mmCIF file of C-alpha atoms in Angstrom:
data_model
loop_
_atom_site.group_PDB
_atom_site.id
_atom_site.type_symbol
_atom_site.label_atom_id
_atom_site.label_comp_id
_atom_site.label_asym_id
_atom_site.label_seq_id
_atom_site.Cartn_x
_atom_site.Cartn_y
_atom_site.Cartn_z
ATOM 1 C CA MET A 1 -81.783 15.926 -73.493
ATOM 2 C CA MET A 2 -85.257 14.417 -72.726
ATOM 3 C CA THR A 3 -85.552 17.579 -69.264
ATOM 4 C CA GLN A 4 -84.676 20.486 -72.193
ATOM 5 C CA LEU A 5 -86.464 19.378 -74.828
ATOM 6 C CA ASN A 6 -89.941 19.468 -72.419
ATOM 7 C CA GLU A 7 -88.894 22.542 -71.557
ATOM 8 C CA LEU A 8 -89.185 23.466 -75.725
ATOM 9 C CA ASN A 9 -92.012 24.083 -78.413
ATOM 10 C CA LYS A 10 -92.129 22.162 -81.328
ATOM 11 C CA LYS A 11 -90.247 24.663 -83.248
ATOM 12 C CA ASP A 12 -87.416 25.279 -81.314
ATOM 13 C CA ARG A 13 -87.183 21.631 -80.664
ATOM 14 C CA THR A 14 -87.232 20.764 -84.351
ATOM 15 C CA VAL A 15 -84.298 23.953 -84.919
ATOM 16 C CA HIS A 16 -82.634 21.939 -81.852
ATOM 17 C CA TRP A 17 -82.148 18.800 -83.691
ATOM 18 C CA LEU A 18 -81.088 20.725 -87.014
ATOM 19 C CA ASN A 19 -78.405 21.830 -84.849
ATOM 20 C CA THR A 20 -77.373 18.893 -83.439
ATOM 21 C CA HIS A 21 -77.876 16.717 -86.568
ATOM 22 C CA GLN A 22 -75.284 18.721 -88.881
ATOM 23 C CA ALA A 23 -74.322 16.041 -90.707
ATOM 24 C CA VAL A 24 -76.646 15.534 -92.816
ATOM 25 C CA ASN A 25 -77.140 17.973 -96.037
ATOM 26 C CA LEU A 26 -80.761 18.532 -96.318
ATOM 27 C CA SER A 27 -81.646 20.139 -100.247
ATOM 28 C CA CYS A 28 -83.452 22.824 -101.925
ATOM 29 C CA ILE A 29 -85.797 20.548 -103.915
ATOM 30 C CA HIS A 30 -85.930 23.735 -106.521
ATOM 31 C CA CYS A 31 -82.292 23.817 -107.341
ATOM 32 C CA GLN A 32 -80.557 20.878 -105.467
ATOM 33 C CA GLU A 33 -78.475 23.285 -103.729
ATOM 34 C CA VAL A 34 -77.729 22.818 -99.681
ATOM 35 C CA LEU A 35 -79.829 24.218 -97.195
ATOM 36 C CA LYS A 36 -78.886 26.147 -93.986
ATOM 37 C CA LEU A 37 -80.944 26.655 -91.149
ATOM 38 C CA ASP A 38 -81.852 30.785 -91.032
ATOM 39 C CA SER A 39 -83.844 31.517 -87.771
ATOM 40 C CA HIS A 40 -87.077 29.436 -88.142
ATOM 41 C CA SER A 41 -86.592 28.394 -91.988
ATOM 42 C CA LEU A 42 -84.677 26.551 -94.307
ATOM 43 C CA VAL A 43 -82.825 28.601 -97.461
ATOM 44 C CA CYS A 44 -80.430 27.949 -100.863
ATOM 45 C CA LYS A 45 -77.657 30.181 -101.605
ATOM 46 C CA ASN A 46 -80.411 30.846 -104.822
ATOM 47 C CA GLY A 47 -82.664 32.360 -102.044
ATOM 48 C CA HIS A 48 -85.599 30.098 -102.126
ATOM 49 C CA ARG A 49 -87.038 29.737 -98.678
ATOM 50 C CA PHE A 50 -89.152 27.294 -96.682
ATOM 51 C CA ASP A 51 -91.078 28.649 -93.774
ATOM 52 C CA MET A 52 -91.481 25.522 -90.741
ATOM 53 C CA ALA A 53 -95.181 24.948 -89.946
ATOM 54 C CA LYS A 54 -96.018 26.304 -86.672
ATOM 55 C CA GLN A 55 -96.169 22.809 -84.833
ATOM 56 C CA GLY A 56 -92.249 22.041 -85.957
ATOM 57 C CA TYR A 57 -92.113 20.609 -90.018
ATOM 58 C CA PHE A 58 -91.061 22.006 -93.136
ATOM 59 C CA PHE A 59 -93.352 21.178 -96.425
ATOM 60 C CA MET A 60 -90.988 20.435 -98.745
ATOM 61 C CA ALA A 61 -93.184 19.025 -101.852
ATOM 62 C CA LYS A 62 -93.878 21.569 -105.156
ATOM 63 C CA LYS A 63 -97.501 20.667 -104.587
ATOM 64 C CA ALA A 64 -100.053 19.275 -101.804
ATOM 65 C CA SER A 65 -100.457 15.431 -101.321
ATOM 66 C CA ASN A 66 -104.490 14.808 -102.257
ATOM 67 C CA THR A 67 -104.305 11.875 -100.051
ATOM 68 C CA LYS A 68 -107.777 10.898 -98.335
ATOM 69 C CA TYR A 69 -105.993 9.952 -94.577
ATOM 70 C CA ASP A 70 -107.004 11.801 -91.549
ATOM 71 C CA ALA A 71 -105.821 12.340 -88.435
ATOM 72 C CA SER A 72 -108.181 8.949 -87.124
ATOM 73 C CA LEU A 73 -106.019 6.561 -89.754
ATOM 74 C CA PHE A 74 -102.770 8.105 -87.910
ATOM 75 C CA HIS A 75 -103.717 8.361 -84.139
ATOM 76 C CA SER A 76 -105.095 4.111 -84.689
ATOM 77 C CA ARG A 77 -101.590 3.466 -86.431
ATOM 78 C CA ARG A 78 -100.339 4.865 -83.635
ATOM 79 C CA GLU A 79 -102.522 2.774 -81.328
ATOM 80 C CA ILE A 80 -101.245 -0.293 -83.152
ATOM 81 C CA ILE A 81 -97.364 0.576 -83.146
ATOM 82 C CA LEU A 82 -96.812 1.926 -79.800
ATOM 83 C CA ASN A 83 -99.155 0.749 -77.421
ATOM 84 C CA THR A 84 -99.843 -3.346 -78.748
ATOM 85 C CA LYS A 85 -96.923 -6.071 -79.238
ATOM 86 C CA MET A 86 -98.170 -6.485 -82.522
ATOM 87 C CA TYR A 87 -94.779 -4.846 -84.566
ATOM 88 C CA ARG A 88 -92.309 -5.864 -81.678
ATOM 89 C CA PRO A 89 -90.811 -8.709 -83.124
ATOM 90 C CA LEU A 90 -90.251 -6.081 -86.075
ATOM 91 C CA HIS A 91 -88.546 -3.406 -84.496
ATOM 92 C CA GLU A 92 -86.819 -5.280 -82.078
ATOM 93 C CA TYR A 93 -85.116 -7.341 -85.168
ATOM 94 C CA ILE A 94 -84.203 -3.827 -86.513
ATOM 95 C CA GLY A 95 -82.752 -2.766 -83.308
ATOM 96 C CA GLU A 96 -80.983 -6.002 -82.822
ATOM 97 C CA TYR A 97 -79.108 -5.555 -86.112
ATOM 98 C CA LEU A 98 -78.393 -1.526 -85.660
ATOM 99 C CA SER A 99 -76.994 -2.434 -82.389
ATOM 100 C CA GLU A 100 -74.544 -4.977 -84.207
ATOM 101 C CA HIS A 101 -73.723 -3.259 -87.272
ATOM 102 C CA HIS A 102 -73.973 0.390 -86.380
ATOM 103 C CA GLY A 103 -71.856 2.471 -84.821
ATOM 104 C CA LYS A 104 -72.295 6.350 -84.062
ATOM 105 C CA ASP A 105 -73.329 8.993 -86.766
ATOM 106 C CA ILE A 106 -75.926 6.914 -88.476
ATOM 107 C CA SER A 107 -78.074 8.633 -90.810
ATOM 108 C CA ILE A 108 -81.667 6.812 -91.099
ATOM 109 C CA ILE A 109 -84.857 7.967 -93.307
ATOM 110 C CA ASP A 110 -88.357 6.414 -93.102
ATOM 111 C CA ALA A 111 -89.747 6.824 -96.634
ATOM 112 C CA GLY A 112 -93.021 7.191 -95.985
ATOM 113 C CA SER A 113 -93.299 7.743 -92.490
ATOM 114 C CA GLY A 114 -96.794 8.150 -92.134
ATOM 115 C CA GLU A 115 -97.119 9.629 -88.489
ATOM 116 C CA GLY A 116 -93.369 8.155 -87.202
ATOM 117 C CA SER A 117 -94.574 5.280 -85.195
ATOM 118 C CA HIS A 118 -92.246 3.308 -86.706
ATOM 119 C CA LEU A 119 -89.199 5.746 -86.212
ATOM 120 C CA TRP A 120 -89.649 6.267 -83.270
ATOM 121 C CA GLN A 121 -89.686 3.196 -81.925
ATOM 122 C CA MET A 122 -86.230 2.635 -83.532
ATOM 123 C CA SER A 123 -85.375 5.548 -81.860
ATOM 124 C CA ARG A 124 -85.983 3.022 -78.076
ATOM 125 C CA GLN A 125 -84.083 0.786 -79.790
ATOM 126 C CA VAL A 126 -80.262 2.526 -80.077
ATOM 127 C CA LYS A 127 -78.673 5.671 -78.564
ATOM 128 C CA GLU A 128 -80.988 8.452 -80.175
ATOM 129 C CA ASN A 129 -78.193 10.535 -80.112
ATOM 130 C CA GLU A 130 -76.503 8.825 -82.111
ATOM 131 C CA TYR A 131 -78.479 8.792 -84.900
ATOM 132 C CA SER A 132 -80.027 11.310 -87.215
ATOM 133 C CA LEU A 133 -83.676 9.857 -87.508
ATOM 134 C CA ILE A 134 -85.405 11.652 -90.400
ATOM 135 C CA GLY A 135 -89.005 10.742 -91.786
ATOM 136 C CA ILE A 136 -90.611 12.015 -95.132
ATOM 137 C CA ASP A 137 -94.840 11.204 -96.081
ATOM 138 C CA LEU A 138 -96.985 13.289 -98.435
ATOM 139 C CA ALA A 139 -99.603 13.001 -96.043
ATOM 140 C CA LYS A 140 -100.010 15.964 -93.498
ATOM 141 C CA SER A 141 -101.837 15.107 -91.595
ATOM 142 C CA ALA A 142 -99.276 12.269 -90.769
ATOM 143 C CA ILE A 143 -96.539 14.485 -90.519
ATOM 144 C CA GLN A 144 -98.432 16.739 -88.137
ATOM 145 C CA ALA A 145 -98.964 14.047 -85.938
ATOM 146 C CA ALA A 146 -95.664 13.001 -86.017
ATOM 147 C CA THR A 147 -93.998 16.989 -84.836
ATOM 148 C CA ASP A 148 -95.028 14.584 -81.633
ATOM 149 C CA TYR A 149 -91.493 13.569 -81.651
ATOM 150 C CA ASN A 150 -89.764 16.836 -82.483
ATOM 151 C CA GLY A 151 -86.028 17.096 -81.137
ATOM 152 C CA HIS A 152 -85.725 12.967 -81.148
ATOM 153 C CA MET A 153 -85.732 13.098 -85.033
ATOM 154 C CA LEU A 154 -87.086 15.467 -88.217
ATOM 155 C CA SER A 155 -90.566 15.162 -89.975
ATOM 156 C CA MET A 156 -90.778 16.559 -93.336
ATOM 157 C CA ILE A 157 -94.003 16.357 -95.643
ATOM 158 C CA ALA A 158 -92.041 15.468 -98.830
ATOM 159 C CA ASP A 159 -92.527 13.237 -102.154
ATOM 160 C CA LEU A 160 -90.518 10.226 -102.662
ATOM 161 C CA ALA A 161 -89.454 11.216 -106.257
ATOM 162 C CA GLU A 162 -87.933 14.468 -105.309
ATOM 163 C CA LEU A 163 -86.415 13.488 -101.414
ATOM 164 C CA PRO A 164 -85.000 17.048 -99.876
ATOM 165 C CA VAL A 165 -82.075 15.739 -99.460
ATOM 166 C CA ALA A 166 -78.207 16.061 -100.701
ATOM 167 C CA ASN A 167 -76.490 13.408 -102.353
ATOM 168 C CA HIS A 168 -74.726 10.166 -100.416
ATOM 169 C CA GLN A 169 -75.890 11.719 -97.411
ATOM 170 C CA ILE A 170 -77.931 8.574 -95.839
ATOM 171 C CA ASP A 171 -76.518 5.210 -94.035
ATOM 172 C CA ILE A 172 -79.664 3.648 -94.139
ATOM 173 C CA VAL A 173 -83.539 4.594 -96.174
ATOM 174 C CA PHE A 174 -86.443 2.275 -94.672
ATOM 175 C CA SER A 175 -89.284 1.281 -96.596
ATOM 176 C CA ILE A 176 -91.784 -0.218 -94.547
ATOM 177 C CA PHE A 177 -95.237 -0.812 -96.171
ATOM 178 C CA SER A 178 -94.646 2.092 -98.706
ATOM 179 C CA PRO A 179 -94.455 2.600 -101.930
ATOM 180 C CA SER A 180 -89.935 2.650 -103.466
ATOM 181 C CA ASN A 181 -88.324 4.906 -105.844
ATOM 182 C CA TYR A 182 -85.384 3.116 -105.810
ATOM 183 C CA SER A 183 -83.235 5.920 -107.902
ATOM 184 C CA GLU A 184 -84.244 8.434 -105.588
ATOM 185 C CA PHE A 185 -83.416 6.075 -102.024
ATOM 186 C CA GLU A 186 -79.684 5.555 -104.535
ATOM 187 C CA ARG A 187 -78.646 8.926 -104.872
ATOM 188 C CA ILE A 188 -79.663 10.219 -101.229
ATOM 189 C CA LEU A 189 -77.673 6.773 -99.739
ATOM 190 C CA LYS A 190 -73.457 6.724 -99.010
ATOM 191 C CA PRO A 191 -71.363 4.597 -100.890
ATOM 192 C CA GLU A 192 -72.158 1.157 -99.109
ATOM 193 C CA GLY A 193 -75.244 2.774 -97.306
ATOM 194 C CA GLU A 194 -78.244 0.420 -97.577
ATOM 195 C CA LEU A 195 -82.144 -0.095 -98.064
ATOM 196 C CA ILE A 196 -84.121 -1.775 -96.140
ATOM 197 C CA LYS A 197 -87.695 -2.482 -97.338
ATOM 198 C CA ILE A 198 -89.890 -3.850 -95.029
ATOM 199 C CA ILE A 199 -93.695 -6.063 -97.129
ATOM 200 C CA PRO A 200 -96.474 -7.877 -96.316
ATOM 201 C CA ASN A 201 -96.107 -11.977 -96.572
ATOM 202 C CA SER A 202 -99.346 -13.405 -97.407
ATOM 203 C CA GLY A 203 -100.092 -14.434 -93.735
ATOM 204 C CA TYR A 204 -100.235 -11.121 -93.105
ATOM 205 C CA LEU A 205 -103.536 -9.822 -91.096
ATOM 206 C CA GLN A 206 -104.550 -13.015 -93.203
ATOM 207 C CA GLU A 207 -107.430 -12.850 -90.050
ATOM 208 C CA ILE A 208 -108.739 -9.620 -91.313
ATOM 209 C CA ARG A 209 -108.209 -10.615 -94.823
ATOM 210 C CA GLN A 210 -110.809 -14.162 -94.451
ATOM 211 C CA ALA A 211 -113.456 -12.343 -92.562
ATOM 212 C CA LEU A 212 -113.690 -9.999 -95.427
ATOM 213 C CA ILE A 213 -113.959 -13.255 -98.170
ATOM 214 C CA ASP A 214 -116.277 -15.062 -95.906
ATOM 215 C CA MET A 215 -118.132 -12.071 -96.313
ATOM 216 C CA GLU A 216 -118.375 -11.362 -99.731
ATOM 217 C CA ILE A 217 -117.185 -7.841 -99.680
ATOM 218 C CA GLY A 218 -114.879 -5.634 -102.550
ATOM 219 C CA ASN A 219 -112.412 -7.232 -104.277
ATOM 220 C CA ILE A 220 -110.097 -9.474 -101.520
ATOM 221 C CA HIS A 221 -108.789 -11.791 -102.445
ATOM 222 C CA PRO A 222 -104.758 -13.934 -101.535
ATOM 223 C CA TYR A 223 -102.177 -11.599 -101.208
ATOM 224 C CA SER A 224 -98.972 -12.141 -103.240
ATOM 225 C CA ASN A 225 -95.168 -10.163 -102.440
ATOM 226 C CA GLU A 226 -94.147 -12.339 -105.777
ATOM 227 C CA ASP A 227 -93.929 -9.013 -107.716
ATOM 228 C CA VAL A 228 -92.572 -6.753 -105.097
ATOM 229 C CA ILE A 229 -90.331 -9.112 -104.162
ATOM 230 C CA GLU A 230 -89.089 -9.287 -107.601
ATOM 231 C CA VAL A 231 -88.535 -5.858 -108.329
ATOM 232 C CA PHE A 232 -86.045 -5.906 -105.798
ATOM 233 C CA LYS A 233 -84.058 -8.302 -106.716
ATOM 234 C CA THR A 234 -83.976 -7.567 -110.018
ATOM 235 C CA HIS A 235 -82.398 -3.642 -108.252
ATOM 236 C CA TYR A 236 -80.184 -5.530 -105.849
ATOM 237 C CA PRO A 237 -80.049 -9.079 -106.756
ATOM 238 C CA GLU A 238 -77.331 -9.908 -103.936
ATOM 239 C CA ALA A 239 -80.646 -8.993 -101.503
ATOM 240 C CA LYS A 240 -80.756 -10.622 -98.501
ATOM 241 C CA MET A 241 -84.650 -11.908 -97.052
ATOM 242 C CA LYS A 242 -85.978 -12.711 -93.439
ATOM 243 C CA GLU A 243 -89.450 -13.282 -92.702
ATOM 244 C CA ILE A 244 -90.830 -12.776 -89.012
ATOM 245 C CA LYS A 245 -94.371 -13.887 -88.304
ATOM 246 C CA VAL A 246 -96.258 -14.415 -85.246
ATOM 247 C CA THR A 247 -99.279 -14.414 -84.163
ATOM 248 C CA GLN A 248 -100.389 -11.748 -81.139
ATOM 249 C CA LYS A 249 -103.589 -11.385 -79.023
ATOM 250 C CA LEU A 250 -105.474 -7.647 -79.656
ATOM 251 C CA THR A 251 -108.071 -6.611 -77.430
ATOM 252 C CA ASP A 252 -111.305 -5.230 -78.694
ATOM 253 C CA SER A 253 -110.347 -1.953 -78.643
ATOM 254 C CA GLN A 254 -107.118 -2.877 -80.024
ATOM 255 C CA LEU A 255 -108.633 -4.499 -83.072
ATOM 256 C CA GLU A 256 -111.298 -1.453 -83.388
ATOM 257 C CA ASP A 257 -108.019 0.479 -84.259
ATOM 258 C CA LEU A 258 -106.714 -2.571 -86.312
ATOM 259 C CA VAL A 259 -109.617 -2.448 -88.527
ATOM 260 C CA VAL A 260 -109.452 1.107 -89.080
ATOM 261 C CA MET A 261 -105.706 1.213 -89.770
ATOM 262 C CA THR A 262 -105.347 -1.457 -92.848
ATOM 263 C CA PRO A 263 -105.997 -0.518 -96.194
ATOM 264 C CA LEU A 264 -108.442 -3.328 -96.333
ATOM 265 C CA THR A 265 -111.269 -1.896 -94.963
ATOM 266 C CA TRP A 266 -110.784 1.533 -96.028
ATOM 267 C CA GLN A 267 -114.058 1.340 -98.338
ATOM 268 C CA LEU A 268 -116.035 -0.331 -95.540
ATOM 269 C CA SER A 269 -119.380 1.016 -94.259
ATOM 270 C CA ASP A 270 -119.896 1.639 -90.319
ATOM 271 C CA ASP A 271 -121.944 -1.138 -90.832
ATOM 272 C CA GLU A 272 -120.010 -3.691 -92.198
ATOM 273 C CA HIS A 273 -116.687 -2.462 -89.937
ATOM 274 C CA GLN A 274 -119.005 -3.349 -86.841
ATOM 275 C CA THR A 275 -119.583 -7.018 -88.818
ATOM 276 C CA LEU A 276 -115.933 -7.224 -89.171
ATOM 277 C CA LEU A 277 -115.319 -6.868 -85.584
ATOM 278 C CA THR A 278 -117.516 -9.346 -84.755
ATOM 279 C CA LYS A 279 -116.343 -12.326 -87.112
ATOM 280 C CA LEU A 280 -112.608 -11.452 -85.369
ATOM 281 C CA ASP A 281 -112.135 -13.478 -82.247
ATOM 282 C CA GLY A 282 -108.775 -10.733 -81.385
ATOM 283 C CA PHE A 283 -105.541 -13.495 -83.094
ATOM 284 C CA ILE A 284 -103.884 -11.009 -85.616
ATOM 285 C CA THR A 285 -100.752 -12.302 -87.135
ATOM 286 C CA LEU A 286 -97.851 -10.467 -88.151
ATOM 287 C CA ASP A 287 -95.874 -12.270 -91.275
ATOM 288 C CA VAL A 288 -93.405 -9.530 -92.935
ATOM 289 C CA ILE A 289 -90.475 -10.018 -95.332
ATOM 290 C CA ILE A 290 -87.547 -7.653 -94.374
ATOM 291 C CA LEU A 291 -85.414 -7.353 -98.198
ATOM 292 C CA HIS A 292 -82.012 -5.824 -96.931
ATOM 293 C CA SER A 293 -79.458 -4.732 -99.626
ATOM 294 C CA LYS A 294 -76.216 -2.733 -99.778
ATOM 295 C CA ILE A 295 -76.362 0.257 -102.625
#
């Protein structure tokens, strides 16, 4: 498959994905009818048409996002997620879970996928031809970057409040460091489908947080995820929790990417960025909670 995909442009890789992953029905965000592939467009029976962009993604939102996220942020995110060990324990845990608990023909959505790096790492943990992987994000620059993985996954600009997926199509929804729309997740999940939400724990990036507190910049304070967990457990009282905590050593260039990536630093000036980097010794903590529930 790899050789075949490499011979195709990005648009044709997306067509290939749609033709080989027909178990998942996409739906029109205007009338909720099922969408069918027509050349390089998705069309519903009421005539609503979504044309594929030249990079091979679909714009499936009713309005554009005003997000400030730019391509440099997603480049840094990709460098950290793919080319360091920072998130490897998380990806290995997910891969082991999928391999142990799920067989063929599994559909997965990463809701708030960014540039697709977490989803790509998941694909490397499993037999991707047996999985239908879909990335959803409202940030255009993120989805444009995610098209590097066209053919291995489908990337769409879409709103979490109006996911372009028909009812009860998806086996697993991942929400990784992203907001959640539980009613939409429940709508698209199959009976006995699963929601896996990954959130920061108090020690996540604690070295950066403490350095910013020491610098007395902004309104930085110790982080608590108690409210997020409470809301999740209100929706899903039988939810399971798993903590992953590990400290990793990053190079100077990797630290620079991490400082660009994390929202903790987005309000810093260039000088403040450089000051922060001098206060970091390279050791960074991954501390996350995995919330997991069947619907």
